[in-house]
CSV table of C-alpha atoms and ligand atoms in Angstrom, one decimal:
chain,number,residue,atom,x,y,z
A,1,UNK,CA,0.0,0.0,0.0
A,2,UNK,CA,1.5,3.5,-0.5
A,3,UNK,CA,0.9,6.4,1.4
A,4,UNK,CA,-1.5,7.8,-1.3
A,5,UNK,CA,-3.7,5.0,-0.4
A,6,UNK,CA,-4.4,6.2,3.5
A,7,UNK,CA,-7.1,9.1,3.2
A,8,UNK,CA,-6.2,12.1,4.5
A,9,UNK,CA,-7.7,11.9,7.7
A,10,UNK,CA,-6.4,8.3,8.7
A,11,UNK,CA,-3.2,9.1,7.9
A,12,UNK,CA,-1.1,9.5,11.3
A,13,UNK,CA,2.0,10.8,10.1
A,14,UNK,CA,-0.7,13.4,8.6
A,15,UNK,CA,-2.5,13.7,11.9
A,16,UNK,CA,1.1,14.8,14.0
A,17,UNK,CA,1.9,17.2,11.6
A,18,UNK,CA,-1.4,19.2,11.7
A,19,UNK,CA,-0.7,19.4,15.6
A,20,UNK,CA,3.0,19.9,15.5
A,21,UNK,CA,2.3,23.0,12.8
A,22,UNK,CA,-0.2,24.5,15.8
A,23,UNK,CA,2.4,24.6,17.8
A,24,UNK,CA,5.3,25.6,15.6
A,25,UNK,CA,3.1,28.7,15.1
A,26,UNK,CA,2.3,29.3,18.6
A,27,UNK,CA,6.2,29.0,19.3
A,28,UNK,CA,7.0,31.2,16.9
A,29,UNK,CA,9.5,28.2,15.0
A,30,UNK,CA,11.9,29.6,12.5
A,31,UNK,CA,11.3,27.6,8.7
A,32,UNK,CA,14.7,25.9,9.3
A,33,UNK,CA,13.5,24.7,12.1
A,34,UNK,CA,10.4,23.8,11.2
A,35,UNK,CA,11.6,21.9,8.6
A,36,UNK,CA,14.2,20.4,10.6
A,37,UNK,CA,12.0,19.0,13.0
A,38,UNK,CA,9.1,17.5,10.7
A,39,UNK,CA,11.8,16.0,8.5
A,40,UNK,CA,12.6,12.5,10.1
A,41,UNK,CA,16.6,12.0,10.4
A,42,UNK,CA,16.8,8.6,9.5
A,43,UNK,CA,14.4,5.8,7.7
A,44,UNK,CA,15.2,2.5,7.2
A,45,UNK,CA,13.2,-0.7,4.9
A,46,UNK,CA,14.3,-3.7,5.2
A,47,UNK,CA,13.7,-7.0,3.7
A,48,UNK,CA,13.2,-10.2,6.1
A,49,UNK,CA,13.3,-13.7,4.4
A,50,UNK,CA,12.5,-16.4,6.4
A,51,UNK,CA,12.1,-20.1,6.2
A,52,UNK,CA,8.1,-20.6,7.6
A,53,UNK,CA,7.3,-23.8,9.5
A,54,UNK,CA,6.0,-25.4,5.8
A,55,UNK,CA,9.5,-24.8,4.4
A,56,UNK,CA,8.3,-21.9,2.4
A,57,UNK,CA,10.6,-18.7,1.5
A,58,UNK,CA,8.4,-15.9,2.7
A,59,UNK,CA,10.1,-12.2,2.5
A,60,UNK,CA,8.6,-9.7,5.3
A,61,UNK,CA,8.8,-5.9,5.2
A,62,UNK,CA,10.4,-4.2,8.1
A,63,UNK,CA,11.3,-0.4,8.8
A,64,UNK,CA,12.8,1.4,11.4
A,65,UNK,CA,12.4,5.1,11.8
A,66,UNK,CA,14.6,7.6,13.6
A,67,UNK,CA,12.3,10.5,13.9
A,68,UNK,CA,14.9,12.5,15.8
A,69,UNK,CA,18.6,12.0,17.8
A,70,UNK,CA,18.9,15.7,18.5
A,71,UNK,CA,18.0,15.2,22.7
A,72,UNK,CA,19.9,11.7,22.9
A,73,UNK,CA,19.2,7.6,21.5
A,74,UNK,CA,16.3,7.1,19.5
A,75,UNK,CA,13.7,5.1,21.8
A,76,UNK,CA,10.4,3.5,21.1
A,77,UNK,CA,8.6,0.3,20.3
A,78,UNK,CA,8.8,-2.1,17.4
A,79,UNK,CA,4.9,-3.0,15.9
A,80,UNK,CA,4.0,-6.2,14.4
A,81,UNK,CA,0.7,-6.2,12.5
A,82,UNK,CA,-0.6,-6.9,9.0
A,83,UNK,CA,-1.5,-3.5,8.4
A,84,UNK,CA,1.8,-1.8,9.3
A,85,UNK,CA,2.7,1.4,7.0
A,86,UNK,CA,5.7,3.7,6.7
A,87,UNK,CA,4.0,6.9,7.6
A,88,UNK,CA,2.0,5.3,10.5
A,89,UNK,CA,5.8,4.5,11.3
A,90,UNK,CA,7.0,8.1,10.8
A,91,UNK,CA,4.0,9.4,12.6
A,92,UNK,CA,4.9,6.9,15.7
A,93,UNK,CA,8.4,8.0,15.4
A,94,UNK,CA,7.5,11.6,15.9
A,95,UNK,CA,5.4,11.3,18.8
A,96,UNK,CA,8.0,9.1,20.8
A,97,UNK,CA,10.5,12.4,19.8
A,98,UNK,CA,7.2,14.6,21.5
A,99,UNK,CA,6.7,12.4,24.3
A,100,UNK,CA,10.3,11.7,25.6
A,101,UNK,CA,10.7,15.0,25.6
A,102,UNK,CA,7.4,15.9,27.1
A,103,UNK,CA,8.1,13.5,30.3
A,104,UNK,CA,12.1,15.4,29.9
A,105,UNK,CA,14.3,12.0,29.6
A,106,UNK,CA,16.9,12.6,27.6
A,107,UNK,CA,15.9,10.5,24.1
A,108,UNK,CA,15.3,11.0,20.7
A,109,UNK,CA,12.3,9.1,19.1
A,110,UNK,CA,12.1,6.2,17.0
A,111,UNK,CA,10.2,3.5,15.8
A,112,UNK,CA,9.7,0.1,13.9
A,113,UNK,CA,7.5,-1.8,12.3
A,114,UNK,CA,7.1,-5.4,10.4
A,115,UNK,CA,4.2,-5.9,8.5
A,116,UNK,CA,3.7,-9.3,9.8
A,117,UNK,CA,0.3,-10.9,11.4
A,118,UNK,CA,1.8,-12.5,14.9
A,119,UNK,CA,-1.2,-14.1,15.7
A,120,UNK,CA,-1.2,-16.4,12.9
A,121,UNK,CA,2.7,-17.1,13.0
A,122,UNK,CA,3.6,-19.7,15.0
A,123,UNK,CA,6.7,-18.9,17.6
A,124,UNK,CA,9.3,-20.3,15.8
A,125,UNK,CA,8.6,-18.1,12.5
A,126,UNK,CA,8.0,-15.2,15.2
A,127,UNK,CA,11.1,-15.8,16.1
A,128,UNK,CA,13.2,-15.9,12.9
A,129,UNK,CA,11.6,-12.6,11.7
A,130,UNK,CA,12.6,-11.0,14.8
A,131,UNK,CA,16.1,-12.0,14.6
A,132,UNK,CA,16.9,-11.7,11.0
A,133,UNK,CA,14.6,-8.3,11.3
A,134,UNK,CA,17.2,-7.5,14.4
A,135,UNK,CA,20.0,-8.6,11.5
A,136,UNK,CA,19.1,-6.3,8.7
A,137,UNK,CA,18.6,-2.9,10.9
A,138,UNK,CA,21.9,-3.8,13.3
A,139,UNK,CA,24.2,-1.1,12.3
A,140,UNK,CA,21.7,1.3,13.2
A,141,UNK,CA,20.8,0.2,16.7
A,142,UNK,CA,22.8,-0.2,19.9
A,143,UNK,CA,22.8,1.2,23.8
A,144,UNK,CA,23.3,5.0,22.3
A,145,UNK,CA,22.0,4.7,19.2
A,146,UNK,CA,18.5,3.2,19.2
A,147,UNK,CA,17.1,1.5,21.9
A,148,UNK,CA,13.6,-0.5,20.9
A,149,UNK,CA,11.3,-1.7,22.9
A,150,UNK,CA,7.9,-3.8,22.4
A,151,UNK,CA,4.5,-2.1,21.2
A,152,UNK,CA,1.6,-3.8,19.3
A,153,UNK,CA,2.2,-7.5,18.4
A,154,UNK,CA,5.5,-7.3,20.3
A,155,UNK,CA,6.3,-8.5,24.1
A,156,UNK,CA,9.3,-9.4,26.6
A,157,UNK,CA,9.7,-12.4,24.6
A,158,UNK,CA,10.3,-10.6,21.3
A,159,UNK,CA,12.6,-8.1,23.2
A,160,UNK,CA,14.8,-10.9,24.6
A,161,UNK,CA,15.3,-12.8,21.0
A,162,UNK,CA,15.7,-9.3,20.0
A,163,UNK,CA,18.8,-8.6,23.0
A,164,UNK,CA,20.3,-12.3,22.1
A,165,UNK,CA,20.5,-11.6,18.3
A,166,UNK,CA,22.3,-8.2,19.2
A,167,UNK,CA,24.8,-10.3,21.9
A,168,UNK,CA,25.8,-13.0,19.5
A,169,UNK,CA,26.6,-9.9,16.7
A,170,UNK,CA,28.3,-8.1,19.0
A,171,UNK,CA,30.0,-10.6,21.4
A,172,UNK,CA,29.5,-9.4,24.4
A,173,UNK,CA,26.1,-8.6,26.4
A,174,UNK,CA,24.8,-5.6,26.0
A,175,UNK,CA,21.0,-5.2,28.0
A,176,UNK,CA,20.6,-1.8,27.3
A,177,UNK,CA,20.1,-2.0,23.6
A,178,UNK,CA,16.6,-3.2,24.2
A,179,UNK,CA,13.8,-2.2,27.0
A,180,UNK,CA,10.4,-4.1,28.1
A,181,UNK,CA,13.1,-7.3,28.6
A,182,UNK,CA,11.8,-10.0,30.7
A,183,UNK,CA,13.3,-9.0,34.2
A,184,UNK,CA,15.5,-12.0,34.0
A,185,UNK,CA,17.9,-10.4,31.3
A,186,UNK,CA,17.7,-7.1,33.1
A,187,UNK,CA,14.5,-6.2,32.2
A,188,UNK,CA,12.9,-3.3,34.9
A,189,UNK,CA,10.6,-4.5,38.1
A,190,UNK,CA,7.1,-2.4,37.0
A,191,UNK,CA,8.0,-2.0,33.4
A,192,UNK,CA,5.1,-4.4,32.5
A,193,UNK,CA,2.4,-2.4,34.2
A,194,UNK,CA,4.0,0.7,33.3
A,195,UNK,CA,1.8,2.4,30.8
A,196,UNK,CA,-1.5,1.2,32.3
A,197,UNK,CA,0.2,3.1,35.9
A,198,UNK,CA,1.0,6.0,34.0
A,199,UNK,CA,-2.3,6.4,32.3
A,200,UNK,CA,-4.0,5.8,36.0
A,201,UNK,CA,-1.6,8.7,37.3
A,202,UNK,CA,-3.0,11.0,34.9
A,203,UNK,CA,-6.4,10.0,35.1
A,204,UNK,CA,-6.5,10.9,38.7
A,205,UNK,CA,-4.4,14.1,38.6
A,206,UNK,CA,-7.3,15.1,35.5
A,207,UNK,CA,-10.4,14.4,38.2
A,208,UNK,CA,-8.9,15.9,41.1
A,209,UNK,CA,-8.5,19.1,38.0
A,210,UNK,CA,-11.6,18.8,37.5
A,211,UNK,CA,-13.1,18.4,41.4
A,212,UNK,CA,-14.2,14.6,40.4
A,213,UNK,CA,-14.3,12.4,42.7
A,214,UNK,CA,-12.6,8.5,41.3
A,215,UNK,CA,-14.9,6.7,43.7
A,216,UNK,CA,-18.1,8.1,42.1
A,217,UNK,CA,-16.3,8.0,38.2
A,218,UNK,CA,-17.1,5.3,35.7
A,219,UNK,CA,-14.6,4.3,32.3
A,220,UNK,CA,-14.9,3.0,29.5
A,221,UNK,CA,-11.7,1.4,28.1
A,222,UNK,CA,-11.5,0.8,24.5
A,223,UNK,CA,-8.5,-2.4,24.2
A,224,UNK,CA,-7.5,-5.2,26.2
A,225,UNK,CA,-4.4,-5.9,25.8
A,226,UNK,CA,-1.3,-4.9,28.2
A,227,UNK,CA,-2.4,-0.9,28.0
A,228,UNK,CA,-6.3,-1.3,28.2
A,229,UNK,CA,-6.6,-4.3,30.7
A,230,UNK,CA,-3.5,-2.4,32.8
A,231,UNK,CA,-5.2,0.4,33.1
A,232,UNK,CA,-9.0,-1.0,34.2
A,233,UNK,CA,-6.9,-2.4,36.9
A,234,UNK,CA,-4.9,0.2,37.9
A,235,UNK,CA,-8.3,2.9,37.8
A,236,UNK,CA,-9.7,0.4,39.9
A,237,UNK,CA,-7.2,0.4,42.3
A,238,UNK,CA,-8.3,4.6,43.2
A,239,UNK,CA,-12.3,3.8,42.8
A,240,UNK,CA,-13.2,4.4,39.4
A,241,UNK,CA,-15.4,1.5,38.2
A,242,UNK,CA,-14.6,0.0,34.5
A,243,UNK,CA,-18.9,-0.8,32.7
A,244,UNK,CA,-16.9,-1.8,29.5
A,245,UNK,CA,-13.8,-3.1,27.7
A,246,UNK,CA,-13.5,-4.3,24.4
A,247,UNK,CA,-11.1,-6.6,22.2
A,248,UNK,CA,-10.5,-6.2,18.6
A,249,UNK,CA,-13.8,-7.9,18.4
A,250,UNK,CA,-16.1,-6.2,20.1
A,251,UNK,CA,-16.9,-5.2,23.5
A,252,UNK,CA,-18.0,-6.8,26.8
A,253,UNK,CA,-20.5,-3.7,28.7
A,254,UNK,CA,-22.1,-3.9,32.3
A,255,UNK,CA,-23.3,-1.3,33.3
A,256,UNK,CA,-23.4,-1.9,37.1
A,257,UNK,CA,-19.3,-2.5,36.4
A,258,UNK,CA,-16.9,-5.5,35.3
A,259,UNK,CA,-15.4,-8.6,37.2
A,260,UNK,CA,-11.9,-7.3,36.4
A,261,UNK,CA,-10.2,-10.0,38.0
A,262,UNK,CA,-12.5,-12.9,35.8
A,263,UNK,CA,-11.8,-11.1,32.6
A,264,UNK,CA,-8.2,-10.7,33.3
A,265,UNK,CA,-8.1,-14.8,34.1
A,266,UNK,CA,-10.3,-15.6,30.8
A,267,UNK,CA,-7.5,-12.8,28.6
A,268,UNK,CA,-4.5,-14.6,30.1
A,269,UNK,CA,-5.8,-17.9,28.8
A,270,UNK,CA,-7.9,-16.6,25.7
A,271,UNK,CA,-6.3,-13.7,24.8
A,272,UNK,CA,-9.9,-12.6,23.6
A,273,UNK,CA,-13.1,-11.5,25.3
A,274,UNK,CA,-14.9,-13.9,23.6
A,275,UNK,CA,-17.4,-16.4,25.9
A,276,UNK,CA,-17.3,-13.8,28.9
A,277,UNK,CA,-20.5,-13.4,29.9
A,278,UNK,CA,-20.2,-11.0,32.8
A,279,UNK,CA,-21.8,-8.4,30.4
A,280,UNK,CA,-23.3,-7.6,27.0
A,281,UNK,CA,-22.0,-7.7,24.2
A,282,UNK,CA,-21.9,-4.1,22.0
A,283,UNK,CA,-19.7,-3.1,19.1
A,284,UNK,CA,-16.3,-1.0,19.6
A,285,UNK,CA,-18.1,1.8,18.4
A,286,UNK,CA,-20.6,1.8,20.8
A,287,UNK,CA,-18.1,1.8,23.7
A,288,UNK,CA,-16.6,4.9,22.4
A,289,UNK,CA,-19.9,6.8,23.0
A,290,UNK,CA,-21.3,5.2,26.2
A,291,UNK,CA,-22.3,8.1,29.0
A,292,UNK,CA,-19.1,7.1,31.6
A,293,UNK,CA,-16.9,9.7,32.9
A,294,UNK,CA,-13.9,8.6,31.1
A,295,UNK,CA,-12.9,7.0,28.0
A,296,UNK,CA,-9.5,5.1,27.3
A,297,UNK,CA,-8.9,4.4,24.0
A,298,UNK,CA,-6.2,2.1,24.8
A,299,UNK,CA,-6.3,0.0,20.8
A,300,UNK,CA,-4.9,2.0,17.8
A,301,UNK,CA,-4.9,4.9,15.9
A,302,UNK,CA,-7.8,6.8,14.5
A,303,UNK,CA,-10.9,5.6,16.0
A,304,UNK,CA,-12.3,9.3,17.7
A,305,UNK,CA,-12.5,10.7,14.8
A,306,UNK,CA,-14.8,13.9,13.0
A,307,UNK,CA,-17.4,10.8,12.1
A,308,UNK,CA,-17.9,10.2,16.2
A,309,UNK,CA,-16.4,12.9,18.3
A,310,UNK,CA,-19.5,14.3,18.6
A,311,UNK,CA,-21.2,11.7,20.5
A,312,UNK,CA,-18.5,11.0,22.9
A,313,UNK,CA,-20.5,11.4,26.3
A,314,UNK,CA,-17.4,11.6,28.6
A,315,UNK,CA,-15.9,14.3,30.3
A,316,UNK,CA,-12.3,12.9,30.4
A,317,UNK,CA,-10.0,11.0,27.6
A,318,UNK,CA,-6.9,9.4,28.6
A,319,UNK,CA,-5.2,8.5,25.5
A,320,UNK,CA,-3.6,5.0,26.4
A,321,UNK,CA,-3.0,4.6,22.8
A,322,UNK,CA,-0.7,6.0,20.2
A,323,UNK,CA,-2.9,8.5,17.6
A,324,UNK,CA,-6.5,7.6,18.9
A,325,UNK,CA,-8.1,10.9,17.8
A,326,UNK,CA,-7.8,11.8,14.1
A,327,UNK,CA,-6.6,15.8,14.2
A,328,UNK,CA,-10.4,16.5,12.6
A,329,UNK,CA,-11.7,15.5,16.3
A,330,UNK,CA,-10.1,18.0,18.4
A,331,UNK,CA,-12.0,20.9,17.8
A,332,UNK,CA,-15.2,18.8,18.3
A,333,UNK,CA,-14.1,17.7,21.4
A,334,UNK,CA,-12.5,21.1,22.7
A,335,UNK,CA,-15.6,22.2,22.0
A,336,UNK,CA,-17.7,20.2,24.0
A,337,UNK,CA,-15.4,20.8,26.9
A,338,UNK,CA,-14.3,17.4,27.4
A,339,UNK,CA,-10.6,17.0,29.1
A,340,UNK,CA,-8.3,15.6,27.0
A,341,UNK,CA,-5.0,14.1,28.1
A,342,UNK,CA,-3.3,13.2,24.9
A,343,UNK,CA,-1.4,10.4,24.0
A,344,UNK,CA,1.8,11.6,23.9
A,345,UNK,CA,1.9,12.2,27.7
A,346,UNK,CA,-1.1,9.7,28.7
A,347,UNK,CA,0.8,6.6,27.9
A,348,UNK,CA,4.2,8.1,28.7
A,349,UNK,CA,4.5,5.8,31.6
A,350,UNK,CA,5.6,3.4,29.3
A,351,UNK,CA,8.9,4.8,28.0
A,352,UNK,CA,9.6,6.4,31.5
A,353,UNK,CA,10.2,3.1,33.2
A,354,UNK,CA,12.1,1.9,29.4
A,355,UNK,CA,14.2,4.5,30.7
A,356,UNK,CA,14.8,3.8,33.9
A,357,UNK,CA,15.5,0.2,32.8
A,358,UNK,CA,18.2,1.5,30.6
A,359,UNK,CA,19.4,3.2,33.3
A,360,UNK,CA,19.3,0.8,35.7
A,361,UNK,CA,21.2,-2.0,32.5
A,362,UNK,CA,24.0,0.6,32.5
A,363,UNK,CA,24.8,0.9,36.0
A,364,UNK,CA,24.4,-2.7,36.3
A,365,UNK,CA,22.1,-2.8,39.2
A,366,UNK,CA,18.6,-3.1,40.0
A,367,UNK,CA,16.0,-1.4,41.5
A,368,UNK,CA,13.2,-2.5,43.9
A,369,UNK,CA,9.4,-2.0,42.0
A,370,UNK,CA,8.9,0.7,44.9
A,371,UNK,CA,11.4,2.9,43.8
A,372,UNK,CA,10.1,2.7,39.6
A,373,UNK,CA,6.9,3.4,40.8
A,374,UNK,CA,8.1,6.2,43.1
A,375,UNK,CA,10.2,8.0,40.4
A,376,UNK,CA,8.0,7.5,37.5
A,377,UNK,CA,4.8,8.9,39.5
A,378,UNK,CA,7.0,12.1,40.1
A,379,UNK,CA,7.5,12.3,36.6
A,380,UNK,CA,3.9,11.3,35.3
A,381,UNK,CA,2.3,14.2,37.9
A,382,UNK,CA,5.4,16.8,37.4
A,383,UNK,CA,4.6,16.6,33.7
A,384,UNK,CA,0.9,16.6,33.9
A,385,UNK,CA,1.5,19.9,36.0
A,386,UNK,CA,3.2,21.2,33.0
A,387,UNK,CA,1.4,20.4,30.1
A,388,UNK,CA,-1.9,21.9,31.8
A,389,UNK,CA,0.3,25.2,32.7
A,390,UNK,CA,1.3,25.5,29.2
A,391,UNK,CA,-2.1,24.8,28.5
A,392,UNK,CA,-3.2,27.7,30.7
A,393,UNK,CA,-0.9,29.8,29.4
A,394,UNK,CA,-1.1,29.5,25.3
A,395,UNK,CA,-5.2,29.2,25.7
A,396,UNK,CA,-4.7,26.0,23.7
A,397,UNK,CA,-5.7,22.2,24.9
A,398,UNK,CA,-3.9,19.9,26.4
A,399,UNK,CA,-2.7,18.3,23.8
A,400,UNK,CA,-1.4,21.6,21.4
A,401,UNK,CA,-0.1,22.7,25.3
A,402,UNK,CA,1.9,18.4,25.2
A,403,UNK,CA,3.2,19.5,21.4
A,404,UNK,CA,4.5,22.8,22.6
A,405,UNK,CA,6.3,21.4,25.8
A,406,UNK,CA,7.7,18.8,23.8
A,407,UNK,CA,8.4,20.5,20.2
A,408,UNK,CA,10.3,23.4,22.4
A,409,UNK,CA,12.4,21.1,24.1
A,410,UNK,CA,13.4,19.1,21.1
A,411,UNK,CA,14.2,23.1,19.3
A,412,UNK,CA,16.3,24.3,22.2
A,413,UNK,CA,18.1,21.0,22.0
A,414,UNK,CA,18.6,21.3,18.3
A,415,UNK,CA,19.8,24.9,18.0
A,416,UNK,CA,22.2,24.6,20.7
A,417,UNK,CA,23.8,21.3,19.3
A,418,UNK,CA,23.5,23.7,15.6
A,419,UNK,CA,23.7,22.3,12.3
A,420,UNK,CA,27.0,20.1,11.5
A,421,UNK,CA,28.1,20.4,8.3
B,501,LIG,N1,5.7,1.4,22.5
B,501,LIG,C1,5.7,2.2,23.7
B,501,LIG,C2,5.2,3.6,23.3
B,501,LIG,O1,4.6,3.8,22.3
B,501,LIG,C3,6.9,2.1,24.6
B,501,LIG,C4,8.2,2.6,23.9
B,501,LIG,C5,9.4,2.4,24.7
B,501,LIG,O2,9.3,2.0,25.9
B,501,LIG,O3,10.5,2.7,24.2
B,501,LIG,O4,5.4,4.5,24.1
């Protein structure tokens, strides 16, 4: 598929730059600059052949984007899904560039992709992709280069083929190169639960904003996989009570609230929703428009978009996922009041605690799950605190407030490293 193919409004890459321009203006950003920091530094497509279990040649796509290296290491997630495209890639890339530097650790943003469907491969082609795909893009990774870590289709398991494939290249063992590692080769204690934590943390920081009280608030979460479930769990955990969730399927809805704990038991065996019966079944579009206080669209891209935003009934959105709204939906929503806290600081838990793993892989030595949780919350409510000053004092939304903070930092970085060359 090429890009031409994605209309305009479903196109992410598309989508971040109609922000990032909002806040180019409001910054006042030079063209150079402007230029410089839309452009992505560094894209890389790769080819993947591998032997599948029927002793078939297959070749698989990959990419991997380095969006920009101007505040330190590229960072962010490798995707595996059938519909993977290079500007949903770019656009992925960018907002790990925003979103490290909204939550201030000092990374660059990157990302990569491999058009792949991992639910119908079995492990043993899931593996070969991942290490010939760790093969073909090895020059351009490493510890202070590029440091991936899992996102959709990818887990701990992925990560630690990933980190062997790099040893045996490299000869010696290197655990920094990749985060979201299973904790026995140096993976982080809390890394796991780290998004759905850090969406939690701003969920509550947004009601107590808003004088809401968790205990009376209801959610809708949209995606149950390691963000959405995560997070019902976590909201639970300060009051709020989840009445639906939803798979790629559909969605599960009750509206006097979810057994949590079954579904989480039927997911780890299922890895679907399907013969839960602790509620009814709706569509995924429904779910978006239920009346509950908040809505996590914890899935993909795209799915609040000018069609729907409209007949979103709740007051907050926590963006668990990457891209949810289209750019066409934030005026519909800023106009209906509803508080947005947008993506690119919403599910910055995530690459908080990749970063402390990093960290904690370079200074060989471990620390206790208290002390992740401790510093990431500091960071998750510190840069809540600033996006809604900036927010305050641009007049814009949260999220054109996020885009600032973050397309500031990444500026300041760039002009006073200056232009080599
Ligand atoms: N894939 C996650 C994200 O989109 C985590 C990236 C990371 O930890 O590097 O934020």
């Amino acid at each position: 598929m090429s890009p031409q193919q994605i209309n305009s409004e479903e196109n992410p890459f598309e989508a971040m730059s109609a922000r990032f321009k909002i806040a180019a203006d409001k910054l006042g950003l030079e063209p150079g600059m402007f230029q410089v920091l839309l452009t992505p530094d560094r894209e890389i497509t790769v080819a993947i052949p591998v032997v599948m279990d029927d002793g078939a040649l297959q070749v698989f796509t990959g990419y991997r984007v380095q969006h920009s290296l101007a505040r330190g290491p590229a960072k962010g997630g490798i995707r595996y899904a059938p519909n993977v495209h290079i500007d949903e890639v770019r656009a992925l890339a960018a907002w790990m560039t925003w979103k490290c530097a909204v939550v201030n650790v000092p990374f660059g943003g990157g990302k990569g992709g491999v058009i792949c469907d991992p639910f119908k491969l079995s492990k043993g082609e899931l593996e070969r992709i991942t290490r010939k795909y760790v093969a073909r893009i090895m020059d351009f990774i490493g510890p202070d280069r590029d440091i991936p870590a899992p996102d959709m289709g990818t887990d701990g398991q992925v990560m630690g083929w990933f980190l062997d494939t790099y040893c045996n290249y490299q000869g010696s063992y290197v655990p920094a190169v990749v985060t979201g590692k299973p904790i026995a080769l140096g993976g982080s204690a809390g890394r796991i639960e780290a998004t759905g934590r850090g969406v939690m943390i701003v969920t509550r920081q947004a009601l107590a904003h808003l004088g809401m009280n968790p205990k009376q608030s209801t959610a809708a979460i949209q995606g149950a996989g390691n963000v959405g479930l995560i997070s019902a769990m976590q909201l639970a955990s300060i009051g709020v009570k989840t009445l639906a969730i939803s798979d790629i399927h559909g969605a599960l809805y009750n509206k006097n609230g979810l057994d949590l704990d079954l579904i989480a038991k039927h997911l780890a065996k299922a890895r679907n929703l399907d013969g839960l019966t602790c509620g009814d079944r709706i569509s995924n579009e429904q779910l978006l428009e239920l009346p509950v206080d908040i809505l996590v669209p914890a899935a993909t891209e795209n799915v609040i978009t000018s069609k729907n935003a409209n007949n979103i009934k709740a007051r907050v959105i926590t963006e668990g996922a990457n891209g949810p709204c289209a750019a066409e939906a934030d005026q519909i929503l800023d106009s209906k009041g509803v508080f947005v806290v947008p993506d690119i600081l919403a599910n910055a838990g995530g690459v908080t605690v990749s970063y402390f793993e990093w960290v904690q892989n370079r200074m060989g030595f471990a620390w206790k799950q208290q002390e992740v949780e401790d510093r990431m919350e500091h960071i998750m409510v510190e840069s809540f605190q600033s996006v809604v000053g900036m927010s305050k004092r641009f007049q814009v939304s949260n999220r054109i407030a996020a885009y600032i903070l973050g397309v500031d930092r990444v500026a300041d970085a760039t002009r006073r490293r200056g232009i080599y060359g």
